[in-house]
Tab-separated table of N, CA, C and O in Angstrom:
chain	number	residue	atom	x	y	z
A	1	MET	N	33.037	152.203	129.083
A	1	MET	CA	32.914	150.866	129.076
A	1	MET	C	32.131	150.252	130.340
A	1	MET	O	31.770	150.933	131.123
A	2	SER	N	32.151	148.668	129.465
A	2	SER	CA	30.714	148.337	131.087
A	2	SER	C	31.443	147.641	132.109
A	2	SER	O	33.310	147.714	131.896
A	3	THR	N	31.136	147.706	133.196
A	3	THR	CA	32.021	147.189	134.258
A	3	THR	C	32.767	145.843	134.396
A	3	THR	O	33.861	145.429	134.670
A	4	ASP	N	32.326	144.970	133.608
A	4	ASP	CA	32.762	143.530	132.982
A	4	ASP	C	33.865	144.166	132.289
A	4	ASP	O	35.264	142.918	132.591
A	5	ASP	N	34.083	144.991	131.589
A	5	ASP	CA	34.963	144.910	130.242
A	5	ASP	C	35.846	146.174	131.400
A	5	ASP	O	37.339	145.800	131.282
A	6	ILE	N	35.741	146.929	132.147
A	6	ILE	CA	37.164	147.698	133.005
A	6	ILE	C	37.469	146.125	134.529
A	6	ILE	O	38.853	146.596	133.941
A	7	ALA	N	36.591	145.609	134.923
A	7	ALA	CA	36.898	144.106	135.304
A	7	ALA	C	37.788	143.514	134.962
A	7	ALA	O	39.071	142.932	135.287
A	8	SER	N	37.644	143.191	133.585
A	8	SER	CA	38.615	142.582	133.311
A	8	SER	C	39.308	142.557	132.263
A	8	SER	O	41.179	141.596	132.120
A	9	SER	N	39.631	143.964	131.918
A	9	SER	CA	40.849	144.947	131.719
A	9	SER	C	41.696	144.983	132.351
A	9	SER	O	43.073	144.712	132.665
A	10	ILE	N	41.460	145.266	133.833
A	10	ILE	CA	42.131	145.327	134.877
A	10	ILE	C	42.957	144.141	135.229
A	10	ILE	O	44.211	144.015	135.806
A	11	ASN	N	41.820	143.251	135.701
A	11	ASN	CA	42.909	141.820	135.750
A	11	ASN	C	43.595	141.231	135.180
A	11	ASN	O	43.985	141.070	135.011
A	12	LEU	N	43.441	141.814	133.284
A	12	LEU	CA	44.201	140.925	132.103
A	12	LEU	C	45.717	141.224	132.212
A	12	LEU	O	46.429	141.412	131.918
A	13	ASN	N	46.010	142.789	132.493
A	13	ASN	CA	47.064	143.818	132.752
A	13	ASN	C	47.735	143.501	134.755
A	13	ASN	O	49.096	144.551	134.510
A	14	GLY	N	46.998	143.043	135.342
A	14	GLY	CA	47.615	142.968	136.808
A	14	GLY	C	47.593	144.226	137.229
A	14	GLY	O	48.434	144.656	138.164
A	15	TYR	N	46.323	144.873	137.103
A	15	TYR	CA	46.932	146.537	137.701
A	15	TYR	C	46.475	146.460	139.445
A	15	TYR	O	46.746	147.385	140.074
A	16	TYR	N	45.545	145.514	139.653
A	16	TYR	CA	45.396	145.647	140.382
A	16	TYR	C	45.232	143.766	141.096
A	16	TYR	O	44.725	143.230	140.896
A	17	GLN	N	45.779	143.988	142.403
A	17	GLN	CA	45.889	142.135	142.984
A	17	GLN	C	44.566	142.419	144.195
A	17	GLN	O	45.023	143.320	145.270
A	18	LYS	N	43.786	141.791	144.043
A	18	LYS	CA	42.973	141.785	145.485
A	18	LYS	C	43.525	140.304	146.964
A	18	LYS	O	44.662	139.951	146.247
A	19	ASN	N	43.570	141.074	148.128
A	19	ASN	CA	44.240	140.291	149.188
A	19	ASN	C	44.309	138.623	149.186
A	19	ASN	O	44.821	137.962	149.312
A	20	ASP	N	42.921	138.208	148.557
A	20	ASP	CA	42.271	136.751	148.531
A	20	ASP	C	43.301	136.065	146.827
A	20	ASP	O	42.828	135.315	146.893
A	21	GLY	N	43.338	136.677	146.161
A	21	GLY	CA	44.272	136.689	145.040
A	21	GLY	C	43.123	136.153	144.251
A	21	GLY	O	43.030	136.001	142.685
A	22	LYS	N	41.819	136.166	144.118
A	22	LYS	CA	41.009	136.086	143.215
A	22	LYS	C	40.906	137.511	142.422
A	22	LYS	O	41.118	138.763	142.797
A	23	PRO	N	40.130	137.283	141.210
A	23	PRO	CA	40.144	138.649	140.122
A	23	PRO	C	38.628	139.405	140.644
A	23	PRO	O	38.295	138.878	140.771
A	24	LEU	N	38.789	140.361	139.591
A	24	LEU	CA	38.102	141.650	140.196
A	24	LEU	C	36.712	141.245	139.252
A	24	LEU	O	37.024	140.680	138.463
A	25	THR	N	35.571	141.960	139.767
A	25	THR	CA	34.000	141.356	139.662
A	25	THR	C	33.537	142.554	138.771
A	25	THR	O	34.215	143.800	139.498
A	26	GLY	N	32.699	142.354	137.822
A	26	GLY	CA	31.946	143.913	137.183
A	26	GLY	C	31.344	144.377	138.779
A	26	GLY	O	30.871	145.838	138.694
A	27	ASN	N	30.712	143.839	139.598
A	27	ASN	CA	29.865	143.980	140.817
A	27	ASN	C	31.006	145.119	141.524
A	27	ASN	O	30.284	145.931	141.692
A	28	GLN	N	32.308	144.284	142.002
A	28	GLN	CA	33.598	145.553	142.531
A	28	GLN	C	33.583	146.494	142.052
A	28	GLN	O	33.412	147.969	142.253
A	29	ILE	N	33.589	146.815	140.924
A	29	ILE	CA	33.872	148.276	139.792
A	29	ILE	C	32.482	148.593	140.258
A	29	ILE	O	32.859	149.899	140.747
A	30	PHE	N	31.397	148.247	139.761
A	30	PHE	CA	30.338	148.732	140.020
A	30	PHE	C	29.496	149.766	141.304
A	30	PHE	O	29.437	150.567	141.289
A	31	LEU	N	30.759	149.481	142.309
A	31	LEU	CA	30.195	149.294	143.807
A	31	LEU	C	31.538	150.511	143.947
A	31	LEU	O	31.223	151.420	144.566
A	32	ARG	N	32.518	150.574	143.464
A	32	ARG	CA	33.483	151.367	143.390
A	32	ARG	C	33.339	152.811	142.810
A	32	ARG	O	33.440	153.793	143.119
A	33	VAL	N	32.487	152.571	141.728
A	33	VAL	CA	31.839	153.417	140.610
A	33	VAL	C	31.131	154.476	141.615
A	33	VAL	O	30.858	155.287	141.095
A	34	LYS	N	29.927	153.808	141.975
A	34	LYS	CA	29.099	154.676	142.979
A	34	LYS	C	29.798	155.583	144.176
A	34	LYS	O	29.541	156.300	144.714
A	35	ASN	N	31.130	154.640	144.396
A	35	ASN	CA	32.224	155.537	146.025
A	35	ASN	C	32.772	156.909	145.492
A	35	ASN	O	32.712	157.537	146.011
A	36	TYR	N	32.193	156.762	143.951
A	36	TYR	CA	33.049	157.993	143.458
A	36	TYR	C	32.761	158.836	142.585
A	36	TYR	O	32.965	159.040	141.367
A	37	PRO	N	31.230	159.680	142.690
A	37	PRO	CA	30.331	159.902	141.387
A	37	PRO	C	31.155	161.284	140.841
A	37	PRO	O	30.650	161.751	140.210
A	38	SER	N	31.622	161.985	142.092
A	38	SER	CA	32.283	163.220	141.452
A	38	SER	C	33.205	162.696	140.084
A	38	SER	O	34.220	163.868	139.364
A	39	LEU	N	33.931	161.427	139.903
A	39	LEU	CA	35.110	160.757	139.314
A	39	LEU	C	34.259	159.914	137.954
A	39	LEU	O	34.726	160.220	136.377
A	40	PHE	N	33.394	158.866	138.067
A	40	PHE	CA	32.486	158.403	137.698
A	40	PHE	C	31.015	158.699	136.790
A	40	PHE	O	30.368	158.837	138.299
A	41	GLU	N	30.308	158.575	136.061
A	41	GLU	CA	29.325	158.579	135.911
A	41	GLU	C	28.682	157.038	135.327
A	41	GLU	O	29.406	156.253	134.652
A	42	ASN	N	27.691	156.297	135.789
A	42	ASN	CA	26.944	155.091	135.059
A	42	ASN	C	26.216	155.090	134.722
A	42	ASN	O	24.483	155.469	134.899
A	43	ILE	N	25.868	155.102	133.566
A	43	ILE	CA	24.855	155.790	131.870
A	43	ILE	C	24.726	153.883	130.885
A	43	ILE	O	25.003	153.727	130.655
A	44	ASN	N	23.767	153.381	132.202
A	44	ASN	CA	22.780	152.362	131.911
A	44	ASN	C	24.209	151.621	131.446
A	44	ASN	O	24.463	150.794	130.365
A	45	GLU	N	24.742	151.504	132.703
A	45	GLU	CA	26.118	150.150	132.763
A	45	GLU	C	27.583	150.510	131.761
A	45	GLU	O	28.130	149.226	131.513
A	46	ILE	N	27.072	151.569	131.425
A	46	ILE	CA	28.427	152.708	130.740
A	46	ILE	C	29.371	153.503	131.335
A	46	ILE	O	28.175	153.871	132.260
A	47	ILE	N	30.680	153.013	132.292
A	47	ILE	CA	31.312	153.870	133.117
A	47	ILE	C	31.835	154.780	132.579
A	47	ILE	O	32.502	154.313	131.544
A	48	ILE	N	31.024	156.586	132.454
A	48	ILE	CA	32.552	156.782	131.759
A	48	ILE	C	32.780	158.402	133.318
A	48	ILE	O	32.180	157.935	134.046
A	49	LEU	N	34.206	158.851	132.389
A	49	LEU	CA	34.360	159.589	133.545
A	49	LEU	C	33.467	161.100	133.499
A	49	LEU	O	32.840	161.856	132.959
A	50	THR	N	33.148	161.705	135.016
A	50	THR	CA	32.326	162.775	134.398
A	50	THR	C	32.778	163.680	133.750
A	50	THR	O	31.991	165.027	133.437
A	51	ASP	N	33.920	164.409	133.793
A	51	ASP	CA	34.711	165.720	132.900
A	51	ASP	C	34.373	165.166	131.480
A	51	ASP	O	34.806	166.236	131.145
A	52	ASP	N	34.405	163.882	131.393
A	52	ASP	CA	33.949	163.654	129.645
A	52	ASP	C	33.188	163.850	129.512
A	52	ASP	O	32.020	162.961	128.373
A	53	LEU	N	32.390	165.639	128.932
A	53	LEU	CA	31.090	165.607	128.698
A	53	LEU	C	30.471	164.995	127.509
A	53	LEU	O	29.513	165.209	126.983
A	54	HIS	N	31.920	164.882	126.225
A	54	HIS	CA	31.492	165.222	124.925
A	54	HIS	C	30.499	162.884	125.011
A	54	HIS	O	29.622	163.218	124.141
A	55	TRP	N	31.693	162.483	125.666
A	55	TRP	CA	30.968	161.241	125.431
A	55	TRP	C	29.806	160.839	126.623
A	55	TRP	O	28.699	160.048	126.054
A	56	LYS	N	29.563	161.997	127.637
A	56	LYS	CA	28.093	162.089	128.297
A	56	LYS	C	27.190	162.135	127.435
A	56	LYS	O	25.765	161.487	127.765
A	57	ASN	N	27.723	163.652	126.697
A	57	ASN	CA	26.134	163.983	125.859
A	57	ASN	C	26.145	162.277	124.924
A	57	ASN	O	24.681	162.368	124.297
A	58	ILE	N	26.456	162.191	124.102
A	58	ILE	CA	26.898	160.776	123.197
A	58	ILE	C	26.179	159.872	123.416
A	58	ILE	O	24.846	159.304	123.007
A	59	ILE	N	26.617	158.957	124.731
A	59	ILE	CA	25.455	157.488	125.664
A	59	ILE	C	24.431	158.433	125.875
A	59	ILE	O	23.568	157.617	125.429
A	60	THR	N	24.238	159.504	126.427
A	60	THR	CA	22.870	159.781	126.588
A	60	THR	C	22.079	159.772	125.210
A	60	THR	O	20.859	159.111	125.641
A	61	ASN	N	22.346	160.497	124.997
A	61	ASN	CA	21.377	160.826	123.628
A	61	ASN	C	21.415	159.903	122.691
A	61	ASN	O	19.962	158.802	122.245
A	62	TYR	N	22.474	158.342	123.036
A	62	TYR	CA	22.358	157.177	122.393
A	62	TYR	C	21.169	156.580	122.632
A	62	TYR	O	20.096	155.792	122.577
A	63	PHE	N	21.156	156.462	124.088
A	63	PHE	CA	19.862	155.603	125.054
A	63	PHE	C	19.042	156.371	124.775
A	63	PHE	O	17.332	155.383	124.613
A	64	TYR	N	18.588	157.628	124.826
A	64	TYR	CA	17.643	157.878	124.017
A	64	TYR	C	16.622	157.558	123.216
A	64	TYR	O	15.357	157.422	123.489
A	65	LEU	N	17.717	157.842	121.944
A	65	LEU	CA	17.351	157.677	120.855
A	65	LEU	C	16.371	155.825	120.789
A	65	LEU	O	15.707	155.825	119.888
A	66	ARG	N	17.705	155.201	121.443
A	66	ARG	CA	16.811	153.547	121.368
A	66	ARG	C	15.923	153.873	122.079
A	66	ARG	O	14.793	152.986	121.672
A	67	GLU	N	15.344	153.540	123.074
A	67	GLU	CA	14.119	153.822	123.380
A	67	GLU	C	12.530	154.157	123.197
A	67	GLU	O	11.844	153.815	123.095
A	68	VAL	N	13.279	155.899	122.360
A	68	VAL	CA	12.382	155.889	121.858
A	68	VAL	C	11.932	154.914	120.418
A	68	VAL	O	10.465	155.633	119.990
A	69	LEU	N	12.661	154.622	120.084
A	69	LEU	CA	12.651	154.144	118.508
A	69	LEU	C	12.230	152.167	118.709
A	69	LEU	O	11.413	151.600	117.717
A	70	ARG	N	12.128	152.083	119.940
A	70	ARG	CA	12.002	150.207	120.272
A	70	ARG	C	10.669	150.193	120.308
A	70	ARG	O	11.064	149.226	119.333
A	71	GLY	N	10.041	151.138	120.143
A	71	GLY	CA	8.636	149.998	119.805
A	71	GLY	C	8.029	150.541	118.456
A	71	GLY	O	7.142	149.585	117.893
A	72	TYR	N	8.750	150.569	117.673
A	72	TYR	CA	8.501	150.984	116.008
A	72	TYR	C	9.273	150.355	115.550
A	72	TYR	O	8.688	150.039	114.336
A	73	PHE	N	11.091	149.962	115.491
A	73	PHE	CA	11.870	148.815	114.928
A	73	PHE	C	12.175	148.554	115.719
A	73	PHE	O	12.431	148.082	116.905
A	74	HIS	N	12.666	146.979	115.198
A	74	HIS	CA	13.534	145.928	115.373
A	74	HIS	C	14.595	145.849	115.338
A	74	HIS	O	15.165	147.149	115.056
A	75	SER	N	15.396	145.804	116.911
A	75	SER	CA	17.004	146.476	117.508
A	75	SER	C	18.078	146.424	116.527
A	75	SER	O	18.846	147.743	116.202
A	76	PHE	N	18.411	145.392	115.533
A	76	PHE	CA	19.308	145.450	114.533
A	76	PHE	C	18.737	146.776	113.404
A	76	PHE	O	19.680	148.097	113.153
A	77	HIS	N	17.244	147.267	113.392
A	77	HIS	CA	17.118	148.166	112.321
A	77	HIS	C	17.028	149.714	113.409
A	77	HIS	O	17.998	150.773	112.804
A	78	ILE	N	17.225	149.678	114.649
A	78	ILE	CA	17.253	150.885	115.652
A	78	ILE	C	19.213	151.178	115.474
A	78	ILE	O	19.072	152.231	115.213
A	79	GLN	N	20.311	150.136	115.645
A	79	GLN	CA	21.598	150.541	115.219
A	79	GLN	C	21.458	151.068	114.358
A	79	GLN	O	22.249	152.090	114.601
A	80	GLN	N	20.974	150.567	113.336
A	80	GLN	CA	21.276	150.976	112.273
A	80	GLN	C	20.886	152.738	111.417
A	80	GLN	O	21.656	153.472	111.126
A	81	ILE	N	19.587	152.691	112.266
A	81	ILE	CA	19.052	153.907	112.216
A	81	ILE	C	19.751	155.335	113.030
A	81	ILE	O	20.059	156.231	112.987
A	82	ILE	N	20.157	154.135	114.917
A	82	ILE	CA	21.319	155.231	115.486
A	82	ILE	C	22.221	156.329	114.562
A	82	ILE	O	23.155	157.073	114.643
A	83	ALA	N	22.918	154.716	113.822
A	83	ALA	CA	24.336	155.448	113.594
A	83	ALA	C	24.517	155.830	112.684
A	83	ALA	O	25.123	157.286	112.367
A	84	THR	N	23.671	156.020	111.533
A	84	THR	CA	23.175	156.957	110.039
A	84	THR	C	22.962	157.992	110.774
A	84	THR	O	23.222	159.220	110.207
A	85	LEU	N	21.615	158.495	112.436
A	85	LEU	CA	21.289	159.860	112.637
A	85	LEU	C	23.271	160.398	112.941
A	85	LEU	O	23.140	161.724	112.905
A	86	PHE	N	23.692	159.412	114.198
A	86	PHE	CA	25.007	159.955	114.587
A	86	PHE	C	26.125	160.254	113.538
A	86	PHE	O	26.366	161.405	113.126
A	87	PHE	N	26.153	159.854	112.679
A	87	PHE	CA	27.294	159.696	111.176
A	87	PHE	C	26.564	161.432	110.078
A	87	PHE	O	27.597	162.888	110.811
A	88	TYR	N	25.050	161.291	110.137
A	88	TYR	CA	24.769	162.317	109.243
A	88	TYR	C	24.981	163.678	110.367
A	88	TYR	O	25.637	164.681	109.841
A	89	ARG	N	25.043	163.749	111.418
A	89	ARG	CA	25.152	164.825	112.554
A	89	ARG	C	26.550	165.091	112.148
A	89	ARG	O	27.066	166.584	112.607
A	90	ARG	N	27.212	164.902	112.563
A	90	ARG	CA	29.164	164.565	112.691
A	90	ARG	C	29.326	165.487	111.241
A	90	ARG	O	30.245	166.367	111.186
A	91	TRP	N	28.581	164.837	109.807
A	91	TRP	CA	28.764	165.349	108.277
A	91	TRP	C	28.002	167.135	108.482
A	91	TRP	O	28.896	167.804	107.800
A	92	LEU	N	27.488	167.385	108.814
A	92	LEU	CA	26.531	168.548	109.356
A	92	LEU	C	27.164	168.934	109.835
A	92	LEU	O	28.125	170.673	109.907
A	93	ASP	N	28.101	169.430	111.545
A	93	ASP	CA	29.174	169.477	112.073
A	93	ASP	C	30.437	169.874	111.162
A	93	ASP	O	30.897	170.698	111.496
A	94	LEU	N	30.562	168.799	110.390
A	94	LEU	CA	32.168	168.714	109.685
A	94	LEU	C	31.495	170.178	108.661
A	94	LEU	O	32.222	171.058	108.585
A	95	SER	N	30.812	169.404	108.212
A	95	SER	CA	30.078	171.039	106.945
A	95	SER	C	29.981	172.251	107.097
A	95	SER	O	29.975	173.368	106.041
A	96	GLU	N	30.171	172.777	108.443
A	96	GLU	CA	29.960	173.820	108.761
A	96	GLU	C	31.107	174.620	109.067
A	96	GLU	O	30.874	175.980	108.968
A	97	LEU	N	32.289	173.286	109.243
A	97	LEU	CA	33.291	174.406	109.091
A	97	LEU	C	33.834	175.122	107.789
A	97	LEU	O	33.961	174.532	107.149
A	98	LYS	N	34.429	175.902	107.837
A	98	LYS	CA	34.791	177.064	107.075
A	98	LYS	C	36.348	175.825	106.154
A	98	LYS	O	36.477	175.523	106.645
A	99	ASN	N	36.359	176.507	104.705
A	99	ASN	CA	36.833	175.692	103.689
A	99	ASN	C	37.289	174.647	103.671
A	99	ASN	O	38.457	173.772	103.614
A	100	LEU	N	36.454	173.010	103.757
A	100	LEU	CA	36.266	172.086	104.083
A	100	LEU	C	35.708	171.891	102.798
A	100	LEU	O	34.770	171.370	102.890
A	101	ASN	N	36.314	170.625	102.391
A	101	ASN	CA	36.066	170.119	101.295
A	101	ASN	C	36.291	168.624	101.832
A	101	ASN	O	36.704	167.736	101.480
A	102	TYR	N	35.117	167.973	102.355
A	102	TYR	CA	34.745	167.210	102.175
A	102	TYR	C	34.190	166.362	101.320
A	102	TYR	O	33.123	166.515	100.227
A	103	PRO	N	35.035	165.148	101.234
A	103	PRO	CA	34.818	163.837	100.107
A	103	PRO	C	33.389	163.332	99.865
A	103	PRO	O	33.319	162.999	98.757
A	104	ILE	N	32.580	163.228	101.036
A	104	ILE	CA	31.456	162.761	100.185
A	104	ILE	C	30.147	163.874	100.330
A	104	ILE	O	29.214	165.055	101.390
A	105	ASN	N	29.063	163.648	99.369
A	105	ASN	CA	27.652	164.012	99.048
A	105	ASN	C	26.720	162.904	99.815
A	105	ASN	O	26.267	162.221	98.629
A	106	PHE	N	26.063	163.557	100.990
A	106	PHE	CA	25.385	162.684	101.204
A	106	PHE	C	24.028	162.605	100.473
A	106	PHE	O	22.640	161.439	100.380
A	107	LEU	N	23.262	163.737	100.828
A	107	LEU	CA	22.454	163.865	100.069
A	107	LEU	C	21.680	165.362	98.776
A	107	LEU	O	22.784	166.500	98.759
A	108	ASP	N	21.021	164.554	97.672
A	108	ASP	CA	21.035	165.753	96.766
A	108	ASP	C	19.985	166.731	96.918
A	108	ASP	O	18.895	166.195	98.010
A	109	GLU	N	20.171	167.722	96.918
A	109	GLU	CA	19.230	168.988	97.177
A	109	GLU	C	17.760	169.002	97.283
A	109	GLU	O	17.574	169.493	98.018
A	110	THR	N	17.320	168.012	95.884
A	110	THR	CA	15.843	168.119	96.110
A	110	THR	C	14.802	167.383	97.018
A	110	THR	O	14.246	166.946	97.183
A	111	ASN	N	16.244	166.460	97.325
A	111	ASN	CA	15.108	165.667	98.215
A	111	ASN	C	15.847	165.012	99.217
A	111	ASN	O	16.402	163.513	99.476
A	112	SER	N	16.001	165.775	100.467
A	112	SER	CA	16.323	165.976	101.763
A	112	SER	C	15.532	166.138	102.915
A	112	SER	O	15.499	167.046	103.779
A	113	SER	N	15.032	164.875	103.026
A	113	SER	CA	14.291	164.978	104.427
A	113	SER	C	14.332	163.369	105.454
A	113	SER	O	15.491	162.978	105.027
A	114	ILE	N	13.677	163.650	106.041
A	114	ILE	CA	14.358	163.089	107.370
A	114	ILE	C	13.651	161.723	107.050
A	114	ILE	O	13.745	160.442	107.607
A	115	GLU	N	12.570	161.651	106.324
A	115	GLU	CA	12.080	160.296	105.459
A	115	GLU	C	13.062	159.205	105.552
A	115	GLU	O	12.955	158.256	105.488
A	116	LYS	N	13.881	159.673	104.446
A	116	LYS	CA	15.399	158.949	104.196
A	116	LYS	C	15.800	157.551	104.937
A	116	LYS	O	16.409	156.493	105.016
A	117	LEU	N	15.278	158.482	106.447
A	117	LEU	CA	16.320	157.445	107.788
A	117	LEU	C	15.230	156.490	108.260
A	117	LEU	O	15.935	155.455	109.291
A	118	LEU	N	14.222	156.258	108.065
A	118	LEU	CA	13.291	155.826	108.499
A	118	LEU	C	12.725	155.185	108.082
A	118	LEU	O	12.050	154.017	109.278
A	119	ASP	N	13.811	154.396	107.240
A	119	ASP	CA	13.536	153.455	106.949
A	119	ASP	C	15.101	151.918	107.179
A	119	ASP	O	15.369	151.181	106.365
A	120	GLY	N	15.645	152.309	108.203
A	120	GLY	CA	16.573	151.988	108.447
A	120	GLY	C	18.238	152.585	107.641
A	120	GLY	O	19.067	152.198	107.534
A	121	GLY	N	17.955	153.754	107.208
A	121	GLY	CA	18.844	154.582	106.925
A	121	GLY	C	19.322	154.189	104.872
A	121	GLY	O	20.209	154.163	104.185
A	122	LYS	N	18.270	152.939	104.650
A	122	LYS	CA	18.692	152.650	103.350
A	122	LYS	C	18.638	153.854	101.739
A	122	LYS	O	19.308	153.918	101.568
A	123	LYS	N	16.985	154.467	101.912
A	123	LYS	CA	17.443	155.292	101.390
A	123	LYS	C	18.368	156.104	101.486
A	123	LYS	O	19.082	156.787	100.307
A	124	MET	N	18.815	156.684	102.045
A	124	MET	CA	20.199	157.581	102.100
A	124	MET	C	21.662	156.707	102.235
A	124	MET	O	21.958	158.041	101.328
A	125	ASP	N	21.742	155.015	102.330
A	125	ASP	CA	22.802	154.862	102.064
A	125	ASP	C	23.230	155.016	100.939
A	125	ASP	O	23.810	155.220	99.756
A	126	ARG	N	21.670	155.125	99.416
A	126	ARG	CA	22.201	154.614	97.892
A	126	ARG	C	22.092	156.058	97.769
A	126	ARG	O	22.639	156.071	96.617
A	127	LYS	N	22.282	156.705	98.234
A	127	LYS	CA	22.052	158.523	97.968
A	127	LYS	C	23.455	159.120	98.303
A	127	LYS	O	24.106	159.977	97.713
A	128	ILE	N	24.792	157.885	98.859
A	128	ILE	CA	26.265	158.746	99.500
A	128	ILE	C	26.680	158.728	98.006
A	128	ILE	O	26.337	157.494	96.896
A	129	ILE	N	27.153	159.417	97.206
A	129	ILE	CA	27.723	160.348	96.624
A	129	ILE	C	29.596	159.964	96.836
A	129	ILE	O	29.647	161.273	96.744
A	130	PHE	N	30.131	159.767	95.877
A	130	PHE	CA	31.908	160.103	96.994
A	130	PHE	C	32.327	160.594	95.659
A	130	PHE	O	32.001	160.412	93.889
A	131	ASN	N	32.599	161.402	96.011
A	131	ASN	CA	33.445	163.445	94.532
A	131	ASN	C	34.823	162.477	95.280
A	131	ASN	O	35.120	162.478	95.933
A	132	ARG	N	34.885	162.647	93.367
A	132	ARG	CA	36.567	162.308	93.753
A	132	ARG	C	36.973	163.479	92.631
A	132	ARG	O	36.873	164.248	91.825
């Protein structure tokens, strides 16, 4: 969550009251996070728990991919490409599990290359076949 989202949630639910009665701000949350590096980590203004390595890895990879693709694509296409890559990666992970009948065949075997992702995932989207 972002610092502003965390502050808003705390204020909305009444989890913390300041002595002056004013609501918490994102800056105050950011300063608290900096004081507790063993508990929290700030990755491009998104606060995560340091022991949550799964989300830390995903967020770090997301921002890395976004920076790599920034000079080549518009931001809308970058979001679509990254979402497609993450979804495809998850599908590959799931397909490696034994005895899994996953209901979607993403790529036909004769034409499976990364070039399908470079157009914003449109070619890959057209290749999705739902097995029923």
